[in-house]
Each structure stands twice: as structure tokens, then as C-alpha cells.
Coordinates of C-alpha atoms in Angstrom, one line a residue:
Chain A
M29 CA 41.8 -13.3 3.9
N30 CA 43.5 -10.2 2.9
D31 CA 40.4 -8.5 1.4
T32 CA 38.6 -8.6 4.7
K33 CA 41.1 -6.0 6.0
I34 CA 39.0 -3.2 4.5
A35 CA 35.8 -3.9 6.3
A36 CA 36.4 -6.7 8.9
P37 CA 33.5 -6.9 11.3
V38 CA 34.4 -4.9 14.4
G39 CA 33.4 -7.8 16.6
S40 CA 36.2 -10.0 15.3
R41 CA 38.9 -7.5 16.1
S42 CA 41.2 -7.3 19.0
A43 CA 40.7 -4.7 21.8
G44 CA 43.7 -2.7 20.4
D45 CA 42.1 -2.6 17.0
R46 CA 38.8 -1.6 18.4
L47 CA 40.4 1.3 20.3
R48 CA 42.3 2.3 17.1
W49 CA 39.0 2.4 15.1
A50 CA 37.2 4.2 17.9
L51 CA 39.9 7.0 17.6
V52 CA 39.9 7.0 13.8
D53 CA 36.0 7.0 13.6
G54 CA 35.9 9.7 16.3
W55 CA 38.3 11.8 14.3
T56 CA 36.2 11.3 11.1
V57 CA 33.1 12.6 12.9
T58 CA 35.1 15.5 14.4
R59 CA 36.5 16.2 10.9
R60 CA 32.9 16.6 9.7
D61 CA 32.5 19.7 12.0
L62 CA 35.8 21.1 10.8
L63 CA 34.5 20.8 7.2
H64 CA 31.4 22.6 8.3
W65 CA 33.6 25.5 9.5
A66 CA 35.5 25.5 6.2
R67 CA 32.3 25.5 4.2
Q68 CA 30.5 28.1 6.3
P69 CA 33.2 30.4 7.6
G70 CA 30.6 33.1 8.0
Q71 CA 28.8 31.0 10.6
L72 CA 32.0 30.2 12.4
I73 CA 33.0 33.8 12.5
A74 CA 29.6 34.9 13.8
G75 CA 29.7 32.2 16.4
L76 CA 33.2 33.4 17.5
L77 CA 32.2 37.1 17.4
F78 CA 29.2 36.7 19.7
P79 CA 31.2 36.4 22.9
V80 CA 33.5 39.2 21.7
V81 CA 30.5 41.5 21.3
M82 CA 29.3 40.5 24.7
V83 CA 32.6 41.4 26.2
L84 CA 32.6 44.8 24.5
M85 CA 29.0 45.4 25.5
F86 CA 29.5 44.6 29.2
G87 CA 33.0 46.1 29.3
F88 CA 32.2 49.5 27.8
L89 CA 28.4 49.8 27.7
F90 CA 27.6 48.7 31.3
G91 CA 31.1 48.8 32.7
G92 CA 31.0 52.4 33.7
A93 CA 28.0 51.8 36.0
M94 CA 29.4 48.7 37.7
I95 CA 31.3 48.9 40.9
V96 CA 33.5 46.0 42.1
P97 CA 33.0 45.4 45.9
G98 CA 36.4 45.8 47.6
G99 CA 37.6 48.0 44.7
G100 CA 39.2 47.1 41.4
N101 CA 38.8 47.5 37.7
Y102 CA 35.4 46.2 36.4
R103 CA 37.0 44.9 33.2
E104 CA 39.4 42.9 35.3
F105 CA 36.5 41.6 37.3
L106 CA 34.4 41.0 34.1
M107 CA 36.8 39.0 32.0
P108 CA 36.8 35.7 34.0
G109 CA 33.0 36.0 34.0
M110 CA 32.9 36.4 30.2
F111 CA 35.3 33.4 29.8
A112 CA 33.0 31.2 31.8
M113 CA 29.9 32.6 30.0
A114 CA 31.3 31.7 26.7
M115 CA 31.8 28.1 28.0
V116 CA 28.1 28.1 29.1
F117 CA 26.8 29.5 25.8
G118 CA 28.7 26.7 23.9
I119 CA 26.0 24.3 25.1
G120 CA 23.6 25.7 22.6
E121 CA 25.8 24.5 19.7
T122 CA 26.0 21.0 21.2
V123 CA 22.3 20.7 21.7
T124 CA 21.5 22.0 18.2
A125 CA 23.9 19.7 16.5
V126 CA 22.8 16.6 18.4
A127 CA 19.1 17.4 18.1
H128 CA 19.5 18.1 14.4
D129 CA 21.3 14.8 13.7
A130 CA 18.8 12.8 15.7
S131 CA 15.7 14.3 14.0
R132 CA 17.2 14.1 10.5
G133 CA 18.1 10.4 10.8
V134 CA 21.8 11.0 10.6
T135 CA 22.2 9.4 14.0
D136 CA 20.3 6.4 12.8
R137 CA 22.5 6.2 9.7
F138 CA 25.6 6.2 11.9
R139 CA 24.0 3.5 14.1
S140 CA 23.2 1.3 11.1
M141 CA 26.9 1.4 10.1
P142 CA 29.7 -0.9 11.3
M143 CA 31.6 2.0 12.9
A144 CA 32.7 2.5 16.5
P145 CA 29.5 3.3 18.4
S146 CA 31.4 5.8 20.6
A147 CA 32.5 7.9 17.6
V148 CA 29.3 9.9 17.4
V149 CA 29.6 11.4 20.9
V150 CA 33.4 11.5 20.9
G151 CA 33.4 13.4 17.6
R152 CA 30.8 15.8 18.9
C153 CA 32.8 16.3 22.1
V154 CA 36.1 16.9 20.4
A155 CA 34.7 19.3 17.9
D156 CA 32.8 21.3 20.6
M157 CA 35.9 21.4 22.8
L158 CA 38.0 22.7 19.9
K159 CA 35.6 25.4 19.1
S160 CA 35.4 26.5 22.7
T161 CA 39.1 26.5 23.1
I162 CA 39.4 28.8 20.1
T163 CA 36.7 31.0 21.5
L164 CA 38.4 31.1 24.9
F165 CA 41.8 32.1 23.4
L166 CA 40.1 34.7 21.2
L167 CA 38.5 36.2 24.3
I168 CA 41.8 36.2 26.2
G169 CA 43.3 38.2 23.4
C170 CA 40.3 40.5 23.4
G171 CA 40.7 40.9 27.2
L172 CA 44.4 41.7 26.9
L173 CA 43.6 44.4 24.3
M174 CA 41.0 45.9 26.7
G175 CA 43.5 46.1 29.6
W176 CA 42.7 42.9 31.3
Q177 CA 45.7 40.8 32.5
W178 CA 46.5 37.9 34.7
N179 CA 48.5 38.8 37.8
G180 CA 49.4 35.3 38.9
T181 CA 52.0 32.8 37.6
A182 CA 51.8 31.1 34.2
G183 CA 50.9 27.9 36.0
E184 CA 48.0 29.5 37.8
A185 CA 46.8 31.0 34.5
A186 CA 47.0 27.6 32.8
T187 CA 45.0 26.1 35.7
G188 CA 42.4 28.7 35.3
I189 CA 42.1 28.0 31.5
G190 CA 41.9 24.3 32.4
L191 CA 39.0 24.9 34.8
L192 CA 37.1 26.8 32.2
L193 CA 37.5 24.0 29.7
L194 CA 36.5 21.5 32.3
L195 CA 33.2 23.3 32.8
R196 CA 32.7 23.3 29.0
F197 CA 33.5 19.6 28.9
S198 CA 30.9 18.8 31.5
L199 CA 28.3 20.9 29.6
V200 CA 29.0 18.9 26.4
W201 CA 27.4 15.9 28.1
M202 CA 24.5 18.0 29.4
G203 CA 24.0 19.3 25.8
I204 CA 24.2 15.8 24.2
Y205 CA 21.6 14.6 26.6
V206 CA 19.2 17.5 26.1
G207 CA 19.7 17.2 22.4
L208 CA 18.8 13.5 22.4
V209 CA 15.8 14.0 24.7
M210 CA 14.2 17.0 23.1
R211 CA 14.5 16.7 19.4
G212 CA 14.3 19.5 16.8
E213 CA 13.3 23.1 17.5
S214 CA 12.1 22.5 21.0
A215 CA 15.7 21.5 22.0
I216 CA 16.9 25.0 21.0
M217 CA 14.2 26.7 23.0
A218 CA 15.1 24.5 26.0
V219 CA 18.7 25.6 25.8
H220 CA 17.9 29.3 25.8
T221 CA 15.7 28.8 28.8
L222 CA 18.6 26.9 30.3
E223 CA 21.6 29.1 29.5
F224 CA 20.2 32.5 30.4
P225 CA 19.4 31.8 34.1
L226 CA 22.5 29.7 34.4
G227 CA 24.5 32.5 33.0
F228 CA 23.1 35.6 34.6
L229 CA 22.1 34.2 38.0
S230 CA 25.8 34.0 38.9
N231 CA 28.7 36.2 39.8
A232 CA 29.8 36.5 36.2
F233 CA 28.7 40.1 35.7
V234 CA 27.8 41.3 39.1
A235 CA 29.2 40.5 42.6
T236 CA 26.8 38.3 44.5
A237 CA 27.3 40.5 47.5
T238 CA 25.2 43.2 45.8
M239 CA 22.2 40.9 45.4
P240 CA 19.5 40.2 48.0
L241 CA 20.9 37.6 50.4
W242 CA 18.7 34.7 49.1
L243 CA 19.4 35.4 45.5
G244 CA 23.1 35.9 46.2
T245 CA 23.2 32.5 47.9
I246 CA 21.6 30.8 44.9
A247 CA 24.0 32.6 42.6
D248 CA 27.0 31.5 44.8
W249 CA 25.9 27.9 44.5
N250 CA 25.6 28.1 40.7
P251 CA 28.3 25.9 39.3
L252 CA 29.2 28.7 36.9
S253 CA 30.0 31.0 39.9
S254 CA 32.5 28.5 41.3
T255 CA 34.4 28.4 38.0
V256 CA 34.3 32.2 37.7
A257 CA 35.5 32.8 41.3
A258 CA 38.2 30.2 40.9
T259 CA 39.5 31.8 37.7
R260 CA 39.4 35.3 39.3
E261 CA 41.5 33.9 42.1
L262 CA 43.9 32.1 39.8
F263 CA 44.3 35.0 37.4
G264 CA 44.6 37.4 40.3
N265 CA 41.7 39.5 39.2
P266 CA 39.5 41.3 41.8
G267 CA 36.1 40.3 43.1
W268 CA 36.7 36.8 44.6
G269 CA 36.6 35.6 48.2
G270 CA 33.8 36.0 50.7
D271 CA 32.5 34.6 53.9
S272 CA 30.5 31.5 52.8
W273 CA 32.0 28.1 52.4
I274 CA 31.1 27.8 48.8
V275 CA 32.9 31.0 47.9
Q276 CA 36.0 30.2 50.0
N277 CA 36.3 26.8 48.3
A278 CA 35.8 28.1 44.8
I279 CA 38.8 26.2 43.2
L280 CA 37.8 22.9 44.8
M281 CA 34.2 23.4 43.7
A282 CA 35.3 24.5 40.1
V283 CA 36.6 20.9 39.9
V284 CA 33.8 19.2 41.8
W285 CA 30.8 20.8 40.0
P286 CA 31.8 19.7 36.5
L287 CA 32.6 16.3 37.8
I288 CA 29.1 16.1 39.3
I289 CA 27.6 17.2 36.0
V290 CA 29.6 14.6 34.1
A291 CA 28.7 11.9 36.6
I292 CA 25.0 12.7 36.1
F293 CA 24.9 13.3 32.4
F294 CA 27.4 10.9 31.0
P295 CA 25.5 7.8 32.2
L296 CA 22.2 9.5 31.0
C297 CA 23.7 9.9 27.6
V298 CA 24.8 6.3 27.4
Q299 CA 21.4 5.2 28.6
R300 CA 19.7 7.4 26.1
F301 CA 21.7 6.1 23.2
R302 CA 20.9 2.5 24.3
R303 CA 17.2 3.5 24.6
L304 CA 17.3 4.5 20.9
G305 CA 17.4 0.8 20.3
Q306 CA 14.4 -0.1 22.5
Chain B
M18 CA 16.9 -21.3 7.2
D19 CA 18.8 -21.6 4.0
S20 CA 20.9 -18.4 3.9
T21 CA 21.9 -18.9 0.3
E22 CA 18.3 -18.7 -0.9
F23 CA 16.9 -16.0 1.3
A24 CA 18.5 -12.6 2.0
V25 CA 16.1 -11.8 4.8
T26 CA 14.1 -14.2 6.9
A27 CA 12.0 -13.2 9.9
Q28 CA 10.1 -15.7 12.1
S29 CA 7.4 -14.5 14.5
L30 CA 9.1 -11.2 15.2
G31 CA 7.4 -9.3 17.9
K32 CA 8.0 -5.8 19.3
R33 CA 6.1 -4.4 22.2
Y34 CA 5.8 -0.9 23.6
G35 CA 4.2 -1.2 27.0
K36 CA 1.1 -3.3 26.4
A37 CA 0.7 -2.5 22.7
W38 CA 2.3 -4.7 20.1
A39 CA 3.9 -2.7 17.3
L40 CA 4.8 -5.9 15.6
K41 CA 3.3 -9.3 16.3
D42 CA 4.0 -12.7 14.8
F43 CA 5.7 -10.9 11.8
N44 CA 7.0 -13.4 9.2
L45 CA 8.9 -12.5 6.1
N46 CA 11.1 -14.3 3.6
V47 CA 12.9 -12.2 0.9
R48 CA 14.6 -14.2 -1.8
R49 CA 18.1 -13.2 -2.8
G50 CA 18.2 -10.7 -5.6
T51 CA 14.6 -9.8 -5.5
V52 CA 12.6 -6.7 -4.4
C53 CA 10.1 -7.2 -1.6
G54 CA 7.6 -4.5 -1.0
L55 CA 6.3 -4.1 2.5
L56 CA 3.0 -2.4 2.0
G57 CA 0.8 -1.0 4.7
P58 CA -1.0 2.0 6.1
N59 CA 0.7 4.5 8.5
G60 CA 1.4 2.9 11.9
A61 CA 1.1 -0.7 10.5
G62 CA 4.6 -1.5 11.7
K63 CA 6.6 -1.0 8.5
T64 CA 9.3 1.2 10.0
T65 CA 9.4 -0.8 13.2
S66 CA 10.2 -4.0 11.2
V67 CA 12.9 -2.2 9.1
R68 CA 14.5 -0.7 12.3
I69 CA 14.6 -4.2 13.8
L70 CA 16.0 -5.9 10.7
T71 CA 18.7 -3.2 10.4
T72 CA 19.6 -3.6 14.1
L73 CA 18.5 -0.1 15.1
L74 CA 15.8 -1.5 17.4
R75 CA 15.8 -4.6 19.5
H76 CA 12.9 -7.0 19.1
D77 CA 11.1 -8.8 22.0
E78 CA 10.1 -12.0 20.3
G79 CA 11.0 -14.3 17.4
S80 CA 14.2 -14.3 15.3
A81 CA 15.5 -12.9 12.1
R82 CA 18.5 -13.3 9.8
V83 CA 19.8 -10.8 7.4
A84 CA 22.3 -12.0 4.8
G85 CA 22.7 -15.1 6.8
Y86 CA 23.5 -13.4 10.1
D87 CA 21.4 -13.4 13.2
I88 CA 20.2 -9.8 14.0
A89 CA 20.2 -10.4 17.7
T90 CA 23.7 -11.9 18.1
Q91 CA 25.6 -10.8 15.0
G92 CA 24.6 -7.2 14.7
V93 CA 28.0 -6.0 13.6
Q94 CA 28.2 -8.5 10.8
V95 CA 24.6 -7.6 9.8
R96 CA 25.6 -3.9 9.6
H97 CA 28.4 -4.9 7.2
Q98 CA 25.9 -6.5 4.8
I99 CA 23.2 -3.8 4.7
G100 CA 22.4 -0.4 3.5
L101 CA 19.6 1.7 5.0
V102 CA 17.8 4.5 3.5
G103 CA 15.4 5.9 6.1
Q104 CA 12.4 8.2 5.8
N105 CA 14.6 11.3 6.0
A106 CA 17.5 11.8 3.7
A107 CA 20.1 11.1 6.4
V108 CA 22.9 13.2 4.9
D109 CA 24.8 16.2 6.1
E110 CA 23.2 19.3 4.7
V111 CA 26.2 21.5 5.0
L112 CA 28.7 19.2 3.4
S113 CA 28.8 18.6 -0.3
G114 CA 27.6 15.4 -1.8
R115 CA 31.1 14.2 -2.3
Q116 CA 32.2 15.1 1.3
N117 CA 29.2 13.2 2.6
L118 CA 30.1 10.1 0.7
E119 CA 33.7 10.4 1.6
M120 CA 32.9 10.7 5.3
F121 CA 30.6 7.7 5.3
G122 CA 33.3 5.8 3.3
R123 CA 35.8 6.6 6.0
L124 CA 33.3 5.4 8.6
Y125 CA 33.0 2.1 6.7
H126 CA 36.8 2.0 7.2
L127 CA 37.7 2.3 3.5
G128 CA 40.6 4.7 4.4
A129 CA 40.8 8.2 3.1
R130 CA 42.0 7.5 -0.4
R131 CA 39.6 4.6 -1.2
A132 CA 36.7 6.5 0.4
G133 CA 37.4 9.4 -2.0
R134 CA 37.6 7.1 -5.0
R135 CA 34.4 5.3 -4.0
A136 CA 32.7 8.7 -3.6
D137 CA 33.5 9.6 -7.1
E138 CA 32.3 6.2 -8.4
L139 CA 29.0 6.6 -6.6
L140 CA 28.5 10.2 -7.7
E141 CA 28.8 9.0 -11.3
Q142 CA 26.6 5.9 -10.7
F143 CA 23.8 8.0 -9.2
R144 CA 24.3 10.9 -11.7
L145 CA 25.4 13.4 -9.2
T146 CA 28.8 14.2 -10.5
D147 CA 27.9 17.7 -11.7
T148 CA 26.6 18.7 -8.3
G149 CA 29.0 16.6 -6.2
K150 CA 30.8 19.7 -4.9
K151 CA 27.7 21.7 -4.0
A152 CA 26.3 21.8 -0.5
V153 CA 23.5 19.2 -0.1
S154 CA 21.2 22.0 1.2
A155 CA 21.1 23.2 -2.5
Y156 CA 20.0 19.7 -3.7
S157 CA 16.4 18.9 -4.9
G158 CA 14.5 16.2 -3.0
G159 CA 15.2 13.6 -5.6
M160 CA 19.0 14.4 -5.6
R161 CA 19.1 14.2 -1.8
R162 CA 17.4 10.8 -1.9
R163 CA 19.8 9.6 -4.6
L164 CA 22.7 10.8 -2.5
D165 CA 21.2 8.9 0.5
L166 CA 21.0 5.8 -1.7
A167 CA 24.6 6.3 -2.8
A168 CA 25.7 6.5 0.8
S169 CA 23.9 3.2 1.6
M170 CA 25.8 1.6 -1.3
I171 CA 29.3 2.5 -0.3
L172 CA 30.2 -1.1 0.6
S173 CA 27.9 -2.4 -2.2
P174 CA 25.9 -4.3 0.5
P175 CA 24.0 -7.3 -0.7
V176 CA 20.8 -6.2 1.2
L177 CA 19.3 -2.7 1.0
F178 CA 16.5 -1.5 3.2
L179 CA 14.4 1.4 1.8
D180 CA 11.9 2.9 4.3
E181 CA 9.4 4.9 2.2
P182 CA 12.0 6.1 -0.2
T183 CA 9.8 8.4 -2.2
T184 CA 7.6 9.8 0.5
G185 CA 7.3 13.6 -0.1
L186 CA 8.9 13.6 -3.5
D187 CA 7.4 15.1 -6.6
P188 CA 6.6 12.6 -9.5
R189 CA 9.8 13.5 -11.3
S190 CA 12.0 12.9 -8.3
R191 CA 10.1 9.7 -7.6
N192 CA 10.9 8.4 -11.0
E193 CA 14.6 9.3 -10.5
V194 CA 14.7 7.3 -7.3
W195 CA 12.8 4.4 -8.9
G196 CA 15.3 4.4 -11.7
A197 CA 18.2 4.3 -9.2
V198 CA 16.6 1.4 -7.3
R199 CA 16.0 -0.6 -10.5
G200 CA 19.7 -0.1 -11.4
L201 CA 20.7 -1.5 -8.1
V202 CA 18.4 -4.5 -8.4
S203 CA 19.8 -5.3 -11.8
G204 CA 23.2 -5.4 -10.2
G205 CA 22.0 -8.2 -7.9
T206 CA 21.1 -6.2 -4.7
T207 CA 18.2 -7.6 -2.6
V208 CA 15.9 -4.8 -1.7
L209 CA 13.3 -4.6 1.1
L210 CA 11.2 -1.6 0.5
T211 CA 8.4 -0.2 2.6
T212 CA 5.8 2.0 1.0
Q213 CA 2.3 3.4 1.4
Y214 CA 2.1 3.8 -2.4
L215 CA 0.6 0.9 -4.1
E216 CA 1.9 2.1 -7.4
E217 CA 5.4 2.0 -6.0
A218 CA 5.0 -1.6 -4.8
D219 CA 3.5 -2.5 -8.2
Q220 CA 6.3 -0.8 -10.1
L221 CA 9.3 -2.1 -8.1
A222 CA 8.4 -5.2 -6.1
D223 CA 8.6 -8.8 -7.2
R224 CA 6.7 -9.8 -4.2
I225 CA 4.5 -7.8 -1.8
S226 CA 3.8 -8.4 1.8
V227 CA 0.8 -6.5 3.1
I228 CA 1.2 -5.5 6.7
D229 CA -1.5 -4.3 9.0
S230 CA -1.5 -3.8 12.8
G231 CA 2.0 -5.3 13.0
T232 CA 1.2 -8.5 11.1
V233 CA 1.7 -9.7 7.5
V234 CA -1.9 -10.2 6.3
A235 CA -1.1 -11.2 2.8
E236 CA 1.9 -12.1 0.7
G237 CA 2.4 -12.8 -3.0
T238 CA 3.2 -11.3 -6.4
P239 CA 1.3 -8.1 -7.3
G240 CA -0.7 -10.3 -9.7
D241 CA -1.5 -12.9 -7.0
L242 CA -2.8 -10.2 -4.7
K243 CA -5.0 -8.7 -7.4
T244 CA -6.5 -12.2 -8.1
Q245 CA -7.0 -12.7 -4.4
I246 CA -9.9 -10.3 -4.0
G247 CA -12.1 -11.9 -6.6
G248 CA -10.7 -11.6 -10.0
D249 CA -11.9 -9.1 -12.6
R250 CA -14.4 -6.4 -12.5
I251 CA -16.7 -4.8 -14.9
D252 CA -16.9 -1.0 -14.9
V253 CA -19.7 0.9 -16.5
V254 CA -19.7 4.7 -16.8
A255 CA -23.3 6.0 -17.1
H256 CA -24.3 8.8 -19.5
D257 CA -26.3 10.5 -16.8
T258 CA -26.6 10.1 -13.1
E259 CA -30.3 9.2 -13.0
T260 CA -29.6 5.9 -14.7
L261 CA -27.0 4.8 -12.1
E262 CA -29.5 2.8 -9.9
E263 CA -30.9 1.0 -12.9
I264 CA -27.4 0.1 -14.1
A265 CA -26.4 -1.2 -10.7
R266 CA -29.5 -3.4 -10.6
I267 CA -28.8 -4.9 -14.0
M268 CA -25.1 -5.5 -13.2
E269 CA -25.9 -7.1 -9.9
R270 CA -28.4 -9.4 -11.6
V271 CA -25.8 -10.5 -14.2
A272 CA -22.9 -10.8 -11.8
G273 CA -24.8 -12.1 -8.8
G274 CA -22.8 -9.9 -6.5
Q275 CA -22.8 -6.5 -4.8
S276 CA -22.0 -3.5 -7.0
S277 CA -20.4 -0.3 -6.0
V278 CA -21.5 3.1 -7.3
E279 CA -19.4 6.2 -7.5
S280 CA -21.9 8.9 -8.3
D281 CA -19.4 11.7 -9.0
T282 CA -17.7 9.8 -11.7
R283 CA -21.0 8.0 -12.7
R284 CA -19.2 4.7 -12.4
V285 CA -20.7 1.4 -11.4
S286 CA -18.4 -1.5 -10.7
V287 CA -19.0 -5.2 -10.0
G288 CA -16.8 -8.2 -9.6
V289 CA -17.3 -11.1 -12.0
D290 CA -16.1 -14.7 -12.3
N291 CA -16.9 -15.4 -16.0
R292 CA -15.2 -12.5 -17.7
V293 CA -16.2 -12.1 -21.3
P294 CA -19.7 -13.7 -21.1
A295 CA -20.6 -11.4 -18.3
L296 CA -19.3 -8.4 -20.2
T297 CA -21.4 -9.3 -23.2
E298 CA -24.5 -10.0 -21.1
V299 CA -24.2 -6.7 -19.2
A300 CA -23.8 -4.9 -22.6
R301 CA -26.8 -6.6 -24.0
A302 CA -29.0 -6.1 -20.9
L303 CA -28.1 -2.4 -20.9
E304 CA -29.0 -2.0 -24.5
S305 CA -32.3 -3.8 -24.2
A306 CA -33.2 -1.6 -21.2
G307 CA -32.4 1.4 -23.4
I308 CA -29.7 2.9 -21.1
A309 CA -27.0 4.9 -22.7
V310 CA -23.5 4.4 -21.3
E311 CA -20.3 6.2 -22.0
D312 CA -17.9 3.4 -21.3
I313 CA -18.0 -0.3 -20.4
A314 CA -14.8 -2.2 -19.6
L315 CA -13.4 -5.3 -18.1
R316 CA -10.5 -4.7 -15.8
R317 CA -8.3 -6.3 -13.1
P318 CA -8.7 -4.8 -9.6
T319 CA -6.2 -2.1 -8.8
L320 CA -3.7 -2.7 -6.0
D321 CA -5.5 0.1 -4.1
E322 CA -8.6 -2.1 -3.9
V323 CA -6.5 -5.1 -2.9
F324 CA -4.8 -3.1 -0.2
L325 CA -7.9 -1.6 1.2
Y326 CA -9.7 -4.9 1.1
L327 CA -6.9 -6.6 3.0
T328 CA -6.3 -4.0 5.6
G329 CA -10.0 -3.3 5.9
D330 CA -9.4 0.4 6.1
G331 CA -12.8 1.9 5.8
T332 CA -11.9 5.3 7.3
D333 CA -10.3 6.5 4.1
S334 CA -13.0 8.4 2.4
S335 CA -11.8 8.0 -1.1
N336 CA -14.0 6.4 -3.6
T337 CA -11.7 3.5 -4.2
S338 CA -12.0 2.6 -0.6
E339 CA -15.8 2.4 -0.9
T340 CA -15.3 0.3 -4.0
A341 CA -13.1 -2.1 -2.1
Q342 CA -15.3 -2.2 0.9
E343 CA -18.3 -3.2 -1.0
A344 CA -16.3 -5.6 -3.1
S345 CA -15.3 -7.3 0.0
V346 CA -19.0 -8.1 0.8
R347 CA -19.4 -10.1 -2.4

């Protein structure tokens, strides 16, 4: 039965074959996003420029008025915050893409095809991680041009970059879930109401020590703050450290928070995809 | 069930949401190589049944086979045998038509080269070659729908499901889609098509199942269904509105049944059993009463009348619905 090789039912394949097709199908779905970038380079560039503009705005426009507690250059303080913010803002793209596919029936078309069921989310995840990685390196370049630098070892810097991408990875699953639950335009509104408090109620732009105590405590417990504080520490930038437990264990929490987010939202995504069939 | 004879069989399918049954005791047999029209009002269960038969939705009761495979236990095999065109054109707006087809081809595991070749074949088959490289967002509604059809035909599946394929299309685009569907059927594809448009069912379907409140309430050829509501009708168009009542009285006397009157078109209609004698008698009676008429004709009931008669939908305020309602009194 040589001709069945082309479209053999997935069910009849071995586990190895299934894994191989899951990877191939996942790549095909990822490739779709890469084709989007190629067809709409303007959108890609605009998406990449947004965080750069944010950096310039905060670095130069507001930077003069900002004082880093304990001394230090505000731009050095700012850059880890900007890196993490870019990871948070990426969630908007995840939600938009997922909600759009679900409301336009593209998700249903995928589900009616004999492809690997995981490919839809794997493709989404890989494409979003690629985009965020590009954004992050662009911002690092931008920071270096503005006089930001890392003062630690290369290994510490790599760990910092890893923690930032881990945060983005966890937010992919949050984004997929939100996109599946709230379809269409309401999803995009939901994201904006989600990402602004998550982004600004943190230590990304302002030291939490300058906030009222209750607000500063909330900001300290914001998962974003842990990632920002951890990367400041790893990059050797000013503005990290403090008295509270959450601040002192920033690197630990920069791992724990994303894992908690994944532990919550990954099962919810799986359940939501199953519920599409009920 | 003989899987060589029927491409789709459903026995007592049921789907429940909470306490409400979206589908209840749903039976369907679609003969291989034919077009079955699933006709029903909004919310009748058309989309639910298509989603169940295409394995997108799990059913709670009954069983169904598509292309010989059980939808509950052999979902993957079913997905190899079907194409689905949903209510939205489920294609990527940013990609070109060709890139869409190539992507779906890869996901059907054709491999990159074969997927590309198949994309070109399909673009030609669905007359999209000229626009194959343009972004889908620049396509017309009809072109999008044809691309959607093409994407469903990548593996040349023996069974194709079309869920309201022409909803929201202008008449020209609709004709394009109909042409594409006819082309597929002549190539041997079995088509299950849902529609709210009677004309569409009449044009495309070999057999029609009328569905209402989740159950098939009638089944047959378009001709069968038209016969089912009482055969032919006589229509008389009055010259002026004052004579309508008089005409109605005469026609009811001749036909022995309830007539229906549409005053804005000055049309009186009544169902008859003895076709030509009744027509002659009506004409003679009108003449001897001295009533001038503009038109008098014998016709078969329209599918609209059949549909509204069967689904008992009196909320529709169109004139045809009144006609059908009154016809149903007989």
C-alpha cells in the first residue's frame, strides 16, 4: 500500500511517526506567520518599532525626571523594565491571532483536517516566541546604543534573556486562552485592559519604593516585577534589591511565576480546545 | 449500513446543550455521488448536524458513518474522507490564494512539492489562477468561497460538507459557487449542503431533507416535496382590488378548499386536485360573474410554500408564508 503513504490516517501511525508529523505540522503553522511577515513587512516593522519608541520615550522624554533610588543611571534602570514590557505587550498579538482564527472558522478548518491537533497551538507558540526574540534582541541593540550595558558575566546576561523569554512563553498560553474564550473584537479590548495594569503596576518604569506602601506591595508581587528585578540583578543594572521577601527572591520568583502561569493556562487551553467539540 | 451505497448515514443522532436538544432523533441517508440538501430555518440544527458529521462536535446519542467510517470511533479516518466549507470562508486573509492552498496541502501531508503542484491544479479548476498570487483580502466574496471550496478539495475527498455556502453572497458570486459545486458533483463527489435558500436546494440537491427543531420533518426529491403539500394551485390576479373577495369565493366553491389572498399583488390562490377541469371551471365562473382578471394560471407550489408548510413557521411575515399557512388548512 504505497499510495497510502501520502495521507495515511494518523491513527494508524506509530508514536514516532506521530511525533514527526506533530513537528512538521507545527512548523507548517509557524511558517504561516513567517509568510505573514514577508507579505506585510510594514506591519512587522511597526510591531517591532513600537517597543523601540517606548524605550526612546521613557529614556529621553521622562528619563530626566526619574530618580533611581540608591543612585544610578535611569536608562540602565529602565532597560530591563522595557525588555519585560515588550514581553508583556506580545500577549496582544497572541490573543488577536487566536481570536481571529477562531471567529473566522480557520480553527475549525484545522480541526476538520487530519493534521496533528497540537500543531495549531505549537505553531502559534513558536511564531510568537520567534517574534518576541527578535523584538528582544532589537531592544538590546537599542539599549546598547543608548548607553545601557550589562555589567555581569555573559552567562548571567544569557540567564536574564532566558528569564525574559520564559515570561513571554507563559504569556503565550494566557493569550491563547483569552483568545479562545473571548472571540473577535472583545478579545482585543480584554487584552488592553489586561496588559496596561500588568505593565505599569510594576517596577518596570518606577521603583516600587517610591509608591505608597500598599501599591508598592502589589507592584512587587506582580509577576512582571520579579522578572524585571531578576534581570536587573543579572545584568548588574541598578534598582534591584529591597527588604521584602518577594524582592529578595526575584530570580527564584522569575522562574516560579511563569511556571505558575503555564500551570494554570496550559490545562485551560487544552480544556478549551476540547470544549470546542462539545 | 451498506457503506458502498451511502456516503453519509445518521441514525437517531442527538445533541443536547443543557436541557435543550439541538438535534433529536436526526436521521439521514445520503446516497453516494448525490447532493443532499439540508433545508431549515435558522437554529433548526443544520450547522450542529454538519459539525457532528465532520467530527468537530461530539454527539450525545445515536450513531453516524461518513464514507463508511464511524464518526465516534474513527474520527481521523473520517477527516481523511471529507472536506468542509463552513459558514465563514475559513482561509487566511493575509496569504495569497496559492499560499493558502499550499499550506493546507502541507497540513494534509502532501509534502511541499506536491502541495504546491496541487495548489496550482486547484487554482485552475476553480478559475483562480489569475488571482492566485494576490492576498485573499483583495478577493471578492465569491472568489473567497471558491478558494474555500478548493481548500476542501485538496485530497479530492469523496464527501464534501457545505454549510450555507452562499449565505451573504451576491447573485453573481452565488452562481459562481453553484457552478463550482456542480463541477465537483459531476466528478463524483457526494455533497451534503445546508441552506436556508429554497432556490439553492432546488437548484443543486437531488434529495432534500427538511429539518426543523433538530429533527428531519420531511425527506424526498424537490418534486416529491412539492407534491406533498397538496399538488397544484390555481393563481388568479384580479384587475382591481374590490373584486378580490368575490374571486376568492368563486375559487373556493370550485376547489372546495381554503383560498389565500394577497391584496398587494391582487393575487388569489387555491389548491386543486383536478387540475385542468378546475382551471376551466374557475375561468368560466369568473367570466359569467363578469369579473375582469389580469392573469389566471395553474402552477406547482413553490419550495417556499413546501418549506413553510412543513416547518410551520408563521412568524415570517412574507406573503408566501401566509399562502402556505392557509394552504395547510385545506
